[in-house]
mmCIF file of N, CA, C and O in Angstrom:
data_model
loop_
_atom_site.group_PDB
_atom_site.id
_atom_site.type_symbol
_atom_site.label_atom_id
_atom_site.label_comp_id
_atom_site.label_asym_id
_atom_site.label_seq_id
_atom_site.Cartn_x
_atom_site.Cartn_y
_atom_site.Cartn_z
ATOM 1 N N TRP A 1 177.480 -7.129 -163.116
ATOM 2 C CA TRP A 1 177.927 -5.865 -162.005
ATOM 3 C C TRP A 1 179.622 -5.805 -161.660
ATOM 4 O O TRP A 1 180.307 -7.235 -162.399
ATOM 5 N N MET A 2 179.338 -5.240 -161.659
ATOM 6 C CA MET A 2 180.828 -4.872 -161.129
ATOM 7 C C MET A 2 182.005 -4.483 -159.717
ATOM 8 O O MET A 2 180.713 -2.664 -159.643
ATOM 9 N N TYR A 3 182.537 -4.258 -159.468
ATOM 10 C CA TYR A 3 182.961 -4.115 -158.414
ATOM 11 C C TYR A 3 184.279 -2.921 -158.659
ATOM 12 O O TYR A 3 185.502 -4.102 -159.241
ATOM 13 N N ILE A 4 184.203 -2.109 -159.295
ATOM 14 C CA ILE A 4 185.078 -0.914 -158.883
ATOM 15 C C ILE A 4 185.980 -0.028 -157.928
ATOM 16 O O ILE A 4 185.446 1.037 -157.527
ATOM 17 N N PRO A 5 186.943 -0.180 -156.981
ATOM 18 C CA PRO A 5 187.859 0.587 -156.315
ATOM 19 C C PRO A 5 188.318 1.443 -155.919
ATOM 20 O O PRO A 5 188.398 2.292 -157.135
ATOM 21 N N ASN A 6 188.037 2.697 -155.271
ATOM 22 C CA ASN A 6 188.423 3.624 -155.273
ATOM 23 C C ASN A 6 189.646 3.978 -155.180
ATOM 24 O O ASN A 6 190.677 5.642 -154.820
ATOM 25 N N SER A 7 190.519 3.057 -153.690
ATOM 26 C CA SER A 7 191.929 3.024 -153.543
ATOM 27 C C SER A 7 192.805 2.120 -153.447
ATOM 28 O O SER A 7 191.705 1.016 -152.928
ATOM 29 N N PHE A 8 193.931 1.905 -153.409
ATOM 30 C CA PHE A 8 194.551 1.006 -152.867
ATOM 31 C C PHE A 8 196.358 1.845 -152.540
ATOM 32 O O PHE A 8 196.263 2.483 -152.936
ATOM 33 N N SER A 9 197.202 0.615 -152.175
ATOM 34 C CA SER A 9 198.380 1.015 -151.649
ATOM 35 C C SER A 9 199.507 0.503 -151.370
ATOM 36 O O SER A 9 199.344 -0.340 -150.952
ATOM 37 N N PRO A 10 199.879 0.508 -152.993
ATOM 38 C CA PRO A 10 201.269 -0.876 -153.014
ATOM 39 C C PRO A 10 202.030 0.075 -152.622
ATOM 40 O O PRO A 10 203.433 -0.064 -152.948
ATOM 41 N N ASP A 11 202.610 -0.389 -150.965
ATOM 42 C CA ASP A 11 203.427 -0.402 -150.027
ATOM 43 C C ASP A 11 204.047 -1.831 -149.207
ATOM 44 O O ASP A 11 204.623 -1.956 -148.552
ATOM 45 N N TYR A 12 203.783 -2.531 -150.801
ATOM 46 C CA TYR A 12 204.515 -3.839 -149.986
ATOM 47 C C TYR A 12 204.385 -4.932 -148.954
ATOM 48 O O TYR A 12 204.959 -5.590 -148.450
ATOM 49 N N ASP A 13 202.919 -4.154 -148.043
ATOM 50 C CA ASP A 13 202.733 -5.255 -146.877
ATOM 51 C C ASP A 13 202.194 -5.828 -146.866
ATOM 52 O O ASP A 13 201.091 -6.680 -146.286
ATOM 53 N N LYS A 14 201.466 -6.729 -148.561
ATOM 54 C CA LYS A 14 200.494 -7.460 -148.243
ATOM 55 C C LYS A 14 198.904 -6.756 -148.387
ATOM 56 O O LYS A 14 198.123 -8.059 -148.081
ATOM 57 N N ILE A 15 199.261 -6.050 -147.929
ATOM 58 C CA ILE A 15 197.574 -5.642 -147.563
ATOM 59 C C ILE A 15 196.773 -4.616 -148.832
ATOM 60 O O ILE A 15 197.498 -3.213 -148.680
ATOM 61 N N ASN A 16 196.269 -4.885 -149.615
ATOM 62 C CA ASN A 16 195.430 -4.142 -150.989
ATOM 63 C C ASN A 16 196.786 -3.319 -151.436
ATOM 64 O O ASN A 16 196.832 -2.768 -152.065
ATOM 65 N N ASP A 17 197.153 -4.032 -152.469
ATOM 66 C CA ASP A 17 198.886 -3.921 -152.536
ATOM 67 C C ASP A 17 198.743 -3.088 -154.534
ATOM 68 O O ASP A 17 199.513 -2.612 -154.629
ATOM 69 N N ASN A 18 197.520 -4.575 -154.973
ATOM 70 C CA ASN A 18 196.851 -3.684 -156.382
ATOM 71 C C ASN A 18 196.184 -3.444 -156.112
ATOM 72 O O ASN A 18 194.873 -3.502 -155.501
ATOM 73 N N PHE A 19 195.575 -2.398 -157.630
ATOM 74 C CA PHE A 19 194.058 -2.189 -157.845
ATOM 75 C C PHE A 19 193.777 -3.418 -157.994
ATOM 76 O O PHE A 19 193.688 -3.886 -159.213
ATOM 77 N N CYS A 20 192.995 -4.009 -157.623
ATOM 78 C CA CYS A 20 191.615 -5.017 -158.135
ATOM 79 C C CYS A 20 189.670 -4.637 -158.491
ATOM 80 O O CYS A 20 190.115 -4.645 -157.303
ATOM 81 N N ILE A 21 189.693 -5.391 -159.535
ATOM 82 C CA ILE A 21 188.446 -5.057 -159.817
ATOM 83 C C ILE A 21 187.373 -7.199 -159.709
ATOM 84 O O ILE A 21 188.724 -7.683 -159.679
ATOM 85 N N SER A 22 186.447 -6.971 -159.565
ATOM 86 C CA SER A 22 185.483 -8.274 -159.687
ATOM 87 C C SER A 22 184.357 -7.536 -160.454
ATOM 88 O O SER A 22 184.090 -6.192 -160.505
ATOM 89 N N TYR A 23 183.891 -9.376 -160.880
ATOM 90 C CA TYR A 23 182.746 -8.661 -162.119
ATOM 91 C C TYR A 23 182.255 -9.824 -162.596
ATOM 92 O O TYR A 23 182.540 -10.910 -162.368
ATOM 93 N N ASN A 24 180.778 -9.876 -162.436
ATOM 94 C CA ASN A 24 180.467 -10.736 -163.048
ATOM 95 C C ASN A 24 179.343 -10.172 -164.611
ATOM 96 O O ASN A 24 179.056 -8.899 -164.381
ATOM 97 N N GLY A 25 179.588 -11.929 -165.839
ATOM 98 C CA GLY A 25 178.482 -11.244 -166.837
ATOM 99 C C GLY A 25 178.850 -10.218 -167.649
ATOM 100 O O GLY A 25 177.974 -9.486 -167.987
ATOM 101 N N ILE A 26 179.674 -10.195 -168.053
ATOM 102 C CA ILE A 26 180.448 -8.949 -168.438
ATOM 103 C C ILE A 26 181.023 -10.170 -170.053
ATOM 104 O O ILE A 26 181.754 -11.281 -169.642
ATOM 105 N N ARG A 27 181.267 -9.508 -171.454
ATOM 106 C CA ARG A 27 182.378 -10.146 -172.481
ATOM 107 C C ARG A 27 183.358 -9.267 -171.905
ATOM 108 O O ARG A 27 183.899 -8.647 -172.099
ATOM 109 N N GLU A 28 184.076 -10.282 -172.220
ATOM 110 C CA GLU A 28 185.421 -10.196 -171.823
ATOM 111 C C GLU A 28 186.491 -9.660 -172.782
ATOM 112 O O GLU A 28 187.479 -9.159 -172.603
ATOM 113 N N ASP A 29 185.653 -10.434 -174.350
ATOM 114 C CA ASP A 29 186.491 -9.450 -175.287
ATOM 115 C C ASP A 29 186.143 -8.461 -175.752
ATOM 116 O O ASP A 29 186.943 -8.012 -176.305
ATOM 117 N N THR A 30 185.500 -7.630 -174.857
ATOM 118 C CA THR A 30 185.040 -5.756 -175.620
ATOM 119 C C THR A 30 185.428 -5.632 -174.352
ATOM 120 O O THR A 30 185.641 -4.525 -173.566
ATOM 121 N N PHE A 31 186.494 -5.832 -172.748
ATOM 122 C CA PHE A 31 186.585 -5.263 -171.685
ATOM 123 C C PHE A 31 188.174 -4.375 -172.550
ATOM 124 O O PHE A 31 188.920 -4.697 -172.882
ATOM 125 N N ILE A 32 188.032 -2.681 -171.994
ATOM 126 C CA ILE A 32 189.570 -1.763 -172.302
ATOM 127 C C ILE A 32 189.235 -1.718 -171.147
ATOM 128 O O ILE A 32 188.130 -0.427 -169.963
ATOM 129 N N PHE A 33 190.595 -1.248 -170.002
ATOM 130 C CA PHE A 33 190.473 -0.908 -168.927
ATOM 131 C C PHE A 33 192.257 0.537 -169.352
ATOM 132 O O PHE A 33 192.676 -0.420 -169.635
ATOM 133 N N LYS A 34 191.577 1.844 -169.080
ATOM 134 C CA LYS A 34 192.853 2.966 -168.784
ATOM 135 C C LYS A 34 193.513 3.647 -167.664
ATOM 136 O O LYS A 34 192.193 3.942 -167.067
ATOM 137 N N VAL A 35 194.563 4.273 -167.351
ATOM 138 C CA VAL A 35 194.998 4.838 -166.576
ATOM 139 C C VAL A 35 195.116 6.008 -167.015
ATOM 140 O O VAL A 35 196.507 5.710 -167.329
ATOM 141 N N PHE A 36 194.825 7.141 -166.608
ATOM 142 C CA PHE A 36 195.974 8.443 -167.199
ATOM 143 C C PHE A 36 195.889 9.394 -165.838
ATOM 144 O O PHE A 36 195.072 9.341 -164.361
ATOM 145 N N ASN A 37 197.037 9.685 -165.975
ATOM 146 C CA ASN A 37 197.747 11.276 -165.205
ATOM 147 C C ASN A 37 196.311 12.500 -165.293
ATOM 148 O O ASN A 37 195.826 12.723 -166.002
ATOM 149 N N ARG A 38 196.874 13.496 -164.338
ATOM 150 C CA ARG A 38 195.096 14.698 -164.754
ATOM 151 C C ARG A 38 195.793 15.990 -165.827
ATOM 152 O O ARG A 38 194.903 15.874 -166.089
ATOM 153 N N LYS A 39 196.949 15.596 -166.495
ATOM 154 C CA LYS A 39 197.208 15.790 -168.062
ATOM 155 C C LYS A 39 196.821 15.354 -169.523
ATOM 156 O O LYS A 39 196.175 15.291 -169.925
ATOM 157 N N GLY A 40 196.265 13.622 -168.834
ATOM 158 C CA GLY A 40 196.072 13.018 -170.000
ATOM 159 C C GLY A 40 196.797 11.728 -170.695
ATOM 160 O O GLY A 40 196.506 11.735 -171.398
ATOM 161 N N ASP A 41 197.893 11.709 -169.640
ATOM 162 C CA ASP A 41 199.244 11.313 -170.283
ATOM 163 C C ASP A 41 198.338 9.674 -170.201
ATOM 164 O O ASP A 41 198.352 9.068 -168.669
ATOM 165 N N LEU A 42 198.523 8.707 -171.318
ATOM 166 C CA LEU A 42 197.848 7.037 -170.540
ATOM 167 C C LEU A 42 198.738 6.738 -169.943
ATOM 168 O O LEU A 42 200.365 6.843 -170.665
ATOM 169 N N LEU A 43 198.833 6.214 -168.591
ATOM 170 C CA LEU A 43 199.983 5.244 -167.985
ATOM 171 C C LEU A 43 199.433 4.113 -167.808
ATOM 172 O O LEU A 43 200.807 3.248 -167.342
ATOM 173 N N PHE A 44 198.593 3.246 -167.914
ATOM 174 C CA PHE A 44 198.306 1.614 -168.245
ATOM 175 C C PHE A 44 197.205 1.685 -168.959
ATOM 176 O O PHE A 44 196.439 2.390 -168.765
ATOM 177 N N GLN A 45 197.418 0.680 -168.958
ATOM 178 C CA GLN A 45 196.370 -0.248 -170.258
ATOM 179 C C GLN A 45 196.047 -1.394 -170.071
ATOM 180 O O GLN A 45 197.096 -2.903 -169.917
ATOM 181 N N SER A 46 194.878 -2.789 -169.620
ATOM 182 C CA SER A 46 194.423 -3.062 -169.551
ATOM 183 C C SER A 46 193.549 -3.726 -171.074
ATOM 184 O O SER A 46 192.174 -2.967 -170.512
ATOM 185 N N VAL A 47 193.090 -5.231 -172.006
ATOM 186 C CA VAL A 47 192.682 -5.525 -172.899
ATOM 187 C C VAL A 47 191.999 -6.704 -171.654
ATOM 188 O O VAL A 47 190.858 -7.375 -172.482
ATOM 189 N N ASN A 48 192.528 -7.649 -170.484
ATOM 190 C CA ASN A 48 192.357 -8.176 -170.476
ATOM 191 C C ASN A 48 191.595 -8.394 -168.853
ATOM 192 O O ASN A 48 192.621 -7.792 -167.576
ATOM 193 N N PRO A 49 190.150 -8.431 -168.401
ATOM 194 C CA PRO A 49 190.053 -8.685 -166.687
ATOM 195 C C PRO A 49 190.198 -9.422 -166.074
ATOM 196 O O PRO A 49 190.362 -8.974 -164.464
ATOM 197 N N LYS A 50 190.718 -10.295 -166.275
ATOM 198 C CA LYS A 50 191.306 -11.704 -165.408
ATOM 199 C C LYS A 50 192.588 -10.592 -165.018
ATOM 200 O O LYS A 50 192.684 -11.028 -164.087
ATOM 201 N N GLU A 51 193.637 -10.493 -166.125
ATOM 202 C CA GLU A 51 194.167 -9.547 -165.589
ATOM 203 C C GLU A 51 194.604 -9.263 -164.347
ATOM 204 O O GLU A 51 195.447 -8.337 -163.424
ATOM 205 N N LEU A 52 193.272 -8.133 -164.191
ATOM 206 C CA LEU A 52 192.955 -6.852 -163.082
ATOM 207 C C LEU A 52 192.269 -7.618 -162.100
ATOM 208 O O LEU A 52 191.435 -7.441 -161.010
ATOM 209 N N MET A 53 192.446 -9.363 -161.777
ATOM 210 C CA MET A 53 191.713 -9.641 -159.920
ATOM 211 C C MET A 53 192.880 -10.029 -159.774
ATOM 212 O O MET A 53 193.373 -10.746 -159.534
ATOM 213 N N CYS A 54 191.754 -9.977 -157.996
ATOM 214 C CA CYS A 54 193.185 -10.095 -157.197
ATOM 215 C C CYS A 54 192.666 -11.524 -157.054
ATOM 216 O O CYS A 54 194.023 -12.390 -156.493
ATOM 217 N N THR A 55 192.166 -12.382 -157.045
ATOM 218 C CA THR A 55 191.606 -13.027 -156.760
ATOM 219 C C THR A 55 192.703 -14.686 -158.414
ATOM 220 O O THR A 55 192.572 -15.132 -157.531
ATOM 221 N N ASN A 56 193.290 -13.719 -158.700
ATOM 222 C CA ASN A 56 193.924 -14.429 -160.533
ATOM 223 C C ASN A 56 195.646 -13.641 -159.648
ATOM 224 O O ASN A 56 196.288 -13.795 -160.603
ATOM 225 N N ASN A 57 195.886 -13.752 -158.346
ATOM 226 C CA ASN A 57 197.022 -13.097 -158.513
ATOM 227 C C ASN A 57 197.411 -11.778 -159.436
ATOM 228 O O ASN A 57 198.363 -11.381 -159.202
ATOM 229 N N GLY A 58 196.504 -10.760 -160.041
ATOM 230 C CA GLY A 58 196.281 -9.626 -160.664
ATOM 231 C C GLY A 58 196.487 -9.103 -160.252
ATOM 232 O O GLY A 58 196.607 -8.182 -158.558
ATOM 233 N N GLY A 59 196.134 -7.725 -160.440
ATOM 234 C CA GLY A 59 195.707 -6.531 -160.204
ATOM 235 C C GLY A 59 196.589 -5.348 -160.597
ATOM 236 O O GLY A 59 198.019 -6.042 -161.404
ATOM 237 N N TRP A 60 196.576 -3.773 -161.139
ATOM 238 C CA TRP A 60 197.896 -3.014 -161.275
ATOM 239 C C TRP A 60 197.963 -2.004 -160.264
ATOM 240 O O TRP A 60 198.344 -1.958 -158.829
ATOM 241 N N ASN A 61 199.387 -2.920 -160.070
ATOM 242 C CA ASN A 61 200.756 -2.236 -159.307
ATOM 243 C C ASN A 61 200.594 -0.840 -159.451
ATOM 244 O O ASN A 61 201.956 -0.600 -158.453
ATOM 245 N N GLY A 62 200.190 -0.414 -159.707
ATOM 246 C CA GLY A 62 200.508 1.363 -159.548
ATOM 247 C C GLY A 62 201.868 1.777 -160.468
ATOM 248 O O GLY A 62 202.539 2.436 -160.394
ATOM 249 N N GLU A 63 202.226 0.960 -161.424
ATOM 250 C CA GLU A 63 203.565 0.768 -162.291
ATOM 251 C C GLU A 63 203.277 1.116 -163.760
ATOM 252 O O GLU A 63 201.543 0.905 -164.137
ATOM 253 N N ASN A 64 203.644 2.039 -164.377
ATOM 254 C CA ASN A 64 203.335 3.027 -165.732
ATOM 255 C C ASN A 64 203.356 2.243 -166.580
ATOM 256 O O ASN A 64 204.587 0.909 -165.759
ATOM 257 N N TYR A 65 204.079 1.872 -167.727
ATOM 258 C CA TYR A 65 204.329 1.037 -169.072
ATOM 259 C C TYR A 65 206.121 1.188 -168.861
ATOM 260 O O TYR A 65 206.550 0.337 -169.515
ATOM 261 N N SER A 66 206.556 1.788 -168.331
ATOM 262 C CA SER A 66 208.297 1.975 -168.106
ATOM 263 C C SER A 66 208.650 0.838 -166.674
ATOM 264 O O SER A 66 209.706 1.019 -166.351
ATOM 265 N N TYR A 67 207.619 0.535 -166.496
ATOM 266 C CA TYR A 67 207.622 -0.206 -164.734
ATOM 267 C C TYR A 67 208.504 0.919 -163.760
ATOM 268 O O TYR A 67 208.744 0.219 -162.869
ATOM 269 N N ASN A 68 208.339 1.587 -163.777
ATOM 270 C CA ASN A 68 208.949 3.495 -162.672
ATOM 271 C C ASN A 68 207.080 3.273 -161.990
ATOM 272 O O ASN A 68 205.821 3.293 -162.516
ATOM 273 N N GLU A 69 207.515 2.772 -160.609
ATOM 274 C CA GLU A 69 206.143 3.443 -159.927
ATOM 275 C C GLU A 69 205.978 4.734 -159.811
ATOM 276 O O GLU A 69 206.464 5.618 -160.294
ATOM 277 N N LEU A 70 204.561 4.952 -159.641
ATOM 278 C CA LEU A 70 203.872 7.101 -160.034
ATOM 279 C C LEU A 70 204.080 6.491 -158.758
ATOM 280 O O LEU A 70 203.550 5.369 -157.393
ATOM 281 N N PRO A 71 203.813 8.448 -158.687
ATOM 282 C CA PRO A 71 203.576 9.002 -157.335
ATOM 283 C C PRO A 71 202.726 8.626 -156.247
ATOM 284 O O PRO A 71 201.480 8.538 -157.232
ATOM 285 N N SER A 72 202.232 9.621 -154.924
ATOM 286 C CA SER A 72 200.551 9.305 -154.440
ATOM 287 C C SER A 72 200.351 10.326 -155.014
ATOM 288 O O SER A 72 201.093 10.983 -156.028
ATOM 289 N N GLY A 73 198.788 9.762 -155.462
ATOM 290 C CA GLY A 73 198.251 10.482 -156.156
ATOM 291 C C GLY A 73 196.752 10.607 -156.476
ATOM 292 O O GLY A 73 196.578 8.858 -156.139
ATOM 293 N N SER A 74 196.191 10.781 -157.242
ATOM 294 C CA SER A 74 194.876 11.157 -157.948
ATOM 295 C C SER A 74 195.317 10.281 -159.343
ATOM 296 O O SER A 74 195.300 11.902 -159.574
ATOM 297 N N TYR A 75 194.633 9.349 -160.067
ATOM 298 C CA TYR A 75 195.034 9.635 -161.662
ATOM 299 C C TYR A 75 193.003 8.863 -161.546
ATOM 300 O O TYR A 75 192.361 8.226 -160.849
ATOM 301 N N VAL A 76 192.974 8.817 -162.945
ATOM 302 C CA VAL A 76 191.335 8.437 -163.372
ATOM 303 C C VAL A 76 191.413 7.533 -164.433
ATOM 304 O O VAL A 76 192.490 7.437 -165.207
ATOM 305 N N TYR A 77 190.432 7.385 -164.111
ATOM 306 C CA TYR A 77 190.553 5.048 -164.729
ATOM 307 C C TYR A 77 188.917 5.878 -166.084
ATOM 308 O O TYR A 77 188.430 6.389 -165.701
ATOM 309 N N GLU A 78 189.264 5.260 -167.347
ATOM 310 C CA GLU A 78 188.364 4.872 -167.976
ATOM 311 C C GLU A 78 187.769 3.486 -168.224
ATOM 312 O O GLU A 78 188.703 2.875 -167.943
ATOM 313 N N MET A 79 186.326 2.680 -168.599
ATOM 314 C CA MET A 79 186.351 1.402 -168.734
ATOM 315 C C MET A 79 184.775 1.444 -169.584
ATOM 316 O O MET A 79 184.881 2.248 -169.013
ATOM 317 N N TYR A 80 185.349 -0.037 -170.563
ATOM 318 C CA TYR A 80 184.464 -0.246 -171.399
ATOM 319 C C TYR A 80 184.541 -1.807 -171.527
ATOM 320 O O TYR A 80 184.962 -2.492 -171.776
ATOM 321 N N PHE A 81 182.826 -2.211 -171.413
ATOM 322 C CA PHE A 81 182.788 -3.213 -171.796
ATOM 323 C C PHE A 81 181.708 -3.649 -172.941
ATOM 324 O O PHE A 81 181.173 -3.012 -172.079
ATOM 325 N N GLN A 82 180.941 -4.940 -172.218
ATOM 326 C CA GLN A 82 179.901 -5.254 -173.077
ATOM 327 C C GLN A 82 179.462 -6.057 -172.379
ATOM 328 O O GLN A 82 180.035 -7.125 -171.862
ATOM 329 N N ASP A 83 177.872 -5.764 -171.984
ATOM 330 C CA ASP A 83 177.621 -7.305 -171.108
ATOM 331 C C ASP A 83 176.657 -9.028 -172.528
ATOM 332 O O ASP A 83 177.167 -8.208 -172.896
ATOM 333 N N PHE A 84 176.456 -9.718 -171.327
ATOM 334 C CA PHE A 84 176.265 -10.587 -172.123
ATOM 335 C C PHE A 84 174.799 -10.694 -172.960
ATOM 336 O O PHE A 84 174.314 -11.189 -174.056
ATOM 337 N N GLN A 85 174.086 -8.847 -172.380
ATOM 338 C CA GLN A 85 172.631 -8.608 -173.253
ATOM 339 C C GLN A 85 173.042 -8.200 -174.815
ATOM 340 O O GLN A 85 172.245 -7.394 -175.365
ATOM 341 N N GLY A 86 174.606 -7.630 -174.111
ATOM 342 C CA GLY A 86 174.957 -7.026 -175.881
ATOM 343 C C GLY A 86 175.486 -5.439 -175.530
ATOM 344 O O GLY A 86 175.365 -5.059 -175.651
ATOM 345 N N TRP A 87 174.751 -4.855 -173.710
ATOM 346 C CA TRP A 87 174.422 -3.320 -174.232
ATOM 347 C C TRP A 87 175.982 -3.599 -173.260
ATOM 348 O O TRP A 87 177.225 -4.238 -172.715
ATOM 349 N N LYS A 88 176.246 -1.782 -174.261
ATOM 350 C CA LYS A 88 177.490 -1.574 -174.385
ATOM 351 C C LYS A 88 178.050 0.230 -172.030
ATOM 352 O O LYS A 88 176.808 0.343 -172.551
ATOM 353 N N HIS A 89 179.115 -0.868 -171.797
ATOM 354 C CA HIS A 89 178.903 -0.033 -170.615
ATOM 355 C C HIS A 89 179.997 0.603 -170.654
ATOM 356 O O HIS A 89 181.067 0.142 -171.022
ATOM 357 N N THR A 90 180.028 2.504 -170.064
ATOM 358 C CA THR A 90 181.220 3.354 -170.345
ATOM 359 C C THR A 90 181.695 3.341 -168.457
ATOM 360 O O THR A 90 180.445 4.447 -168.613
ATOM 361 N N LYS A 91 183.160 3.753 -168.223
ATOM 362 C CA LYS A 91 182.959 3.842 -166.853
ATOM 363 C C LYS A 91 183.914 4.346 -166.157
ATOM 364 O O LYS A 91 184.918 4.166 -166.426
ATOM 365 N N TYR A 92 183.710 6.096 -165.282
ATOM 366 C CA TYR A 92 184.622 6.717 -165.123
ATOM 367 C C TYR A 92 184.633 6.869 -163.527
ATOM 368 O O TYR A 92 183.861 6.709 -163.127
ATOM 369 N N GLY A 93 185.983 7.498 -163.428
ATOM 370 C CA GLY A 93 186.697 7.343 -162.154
ATOM 371 C C GLY A 93 187.847 7.819 -161.671
ATOM 372 O O GLY A 93 187.986 8.160 -163.174
ATOM 373 N N ASP A 94 188.468 8.577 -160.805
ATOM 374 C CA ASP A 94 189.367 8.291 -159.573
ATOM 375 C C ASP A 94 189.429 7.546 -159.079
ATOM 376 O O ASP A 94 188.971 6.388 -158.485
ATOM 377 N N ILE A 95 191.263 7.289 -159.225
ATOM 378 C CA ILE A 95 191.608 5.868 -157.760
ATOM 379 C C ILE A 95 192.486 6.682 -157.601
ATOM 380 O O ILE A 95 193.600 6.980 -157.963
ATOM 381 N N ILE A 96 192.896 6.726 -156.064
ATOM 382 C CA ILE A 96 193.910 7.370 -155.597
ATOM 383 C C ILE A 96 195.010 6.487 -154.656
ATOM 384 O O ILE A 96 194.585 5.008 -154.089
ATOM 385 N N LEU A 97 195.727 6.430 -155.070
ATOM 386 C CA LEU A 97 196.972 5.741 -154.900
ATOM 387 C C LEU A 97 198.215 6.688 -153.535
ATOM 388 O O LEU A 97 198.257 7.486 -153.849
ATOM 389 N N VAL A 98 198.153 5.210 -152.746
ATOM 390 C CA VAL A 98 198.687 5.912 -151.961
ATOM 391 C C VAL A 98 199.807 4.505 -151.424
ATOM 392 O O VAL A 98 199.813 3.748 -151.348
ATOM 393 N N ARG A 99 200.956 6.312 -151.371
ATOM 394 C CA ARG A 99 202.189 4.806 -151.467
ATOM 395 C C ARG A 99 202.805 5.053 -149.915
ATOM 396 O O ARG A 99 202.827 5.668 -149.001
#
């Protein structure tokens, strides 16, 4: 299973400041998560699902590769992973960033 939220608010109030996922039963070495703007520019990428878990003090903080804060808006994600039975999964969706 996997829980992927649809919004977060990195406004440093310590409530919902990072985009985090929860999961169970995936092969972590097959994981890829990418965030794009509406023009298709890659803004963020992770190949480590533990990096995106809030329980590990992780999560995406709404910054791009240059450590610039992205503005409020809607972004698109792609996620790829394999489960322990070998099935390949692809998930797509929107993330709303609220500042």
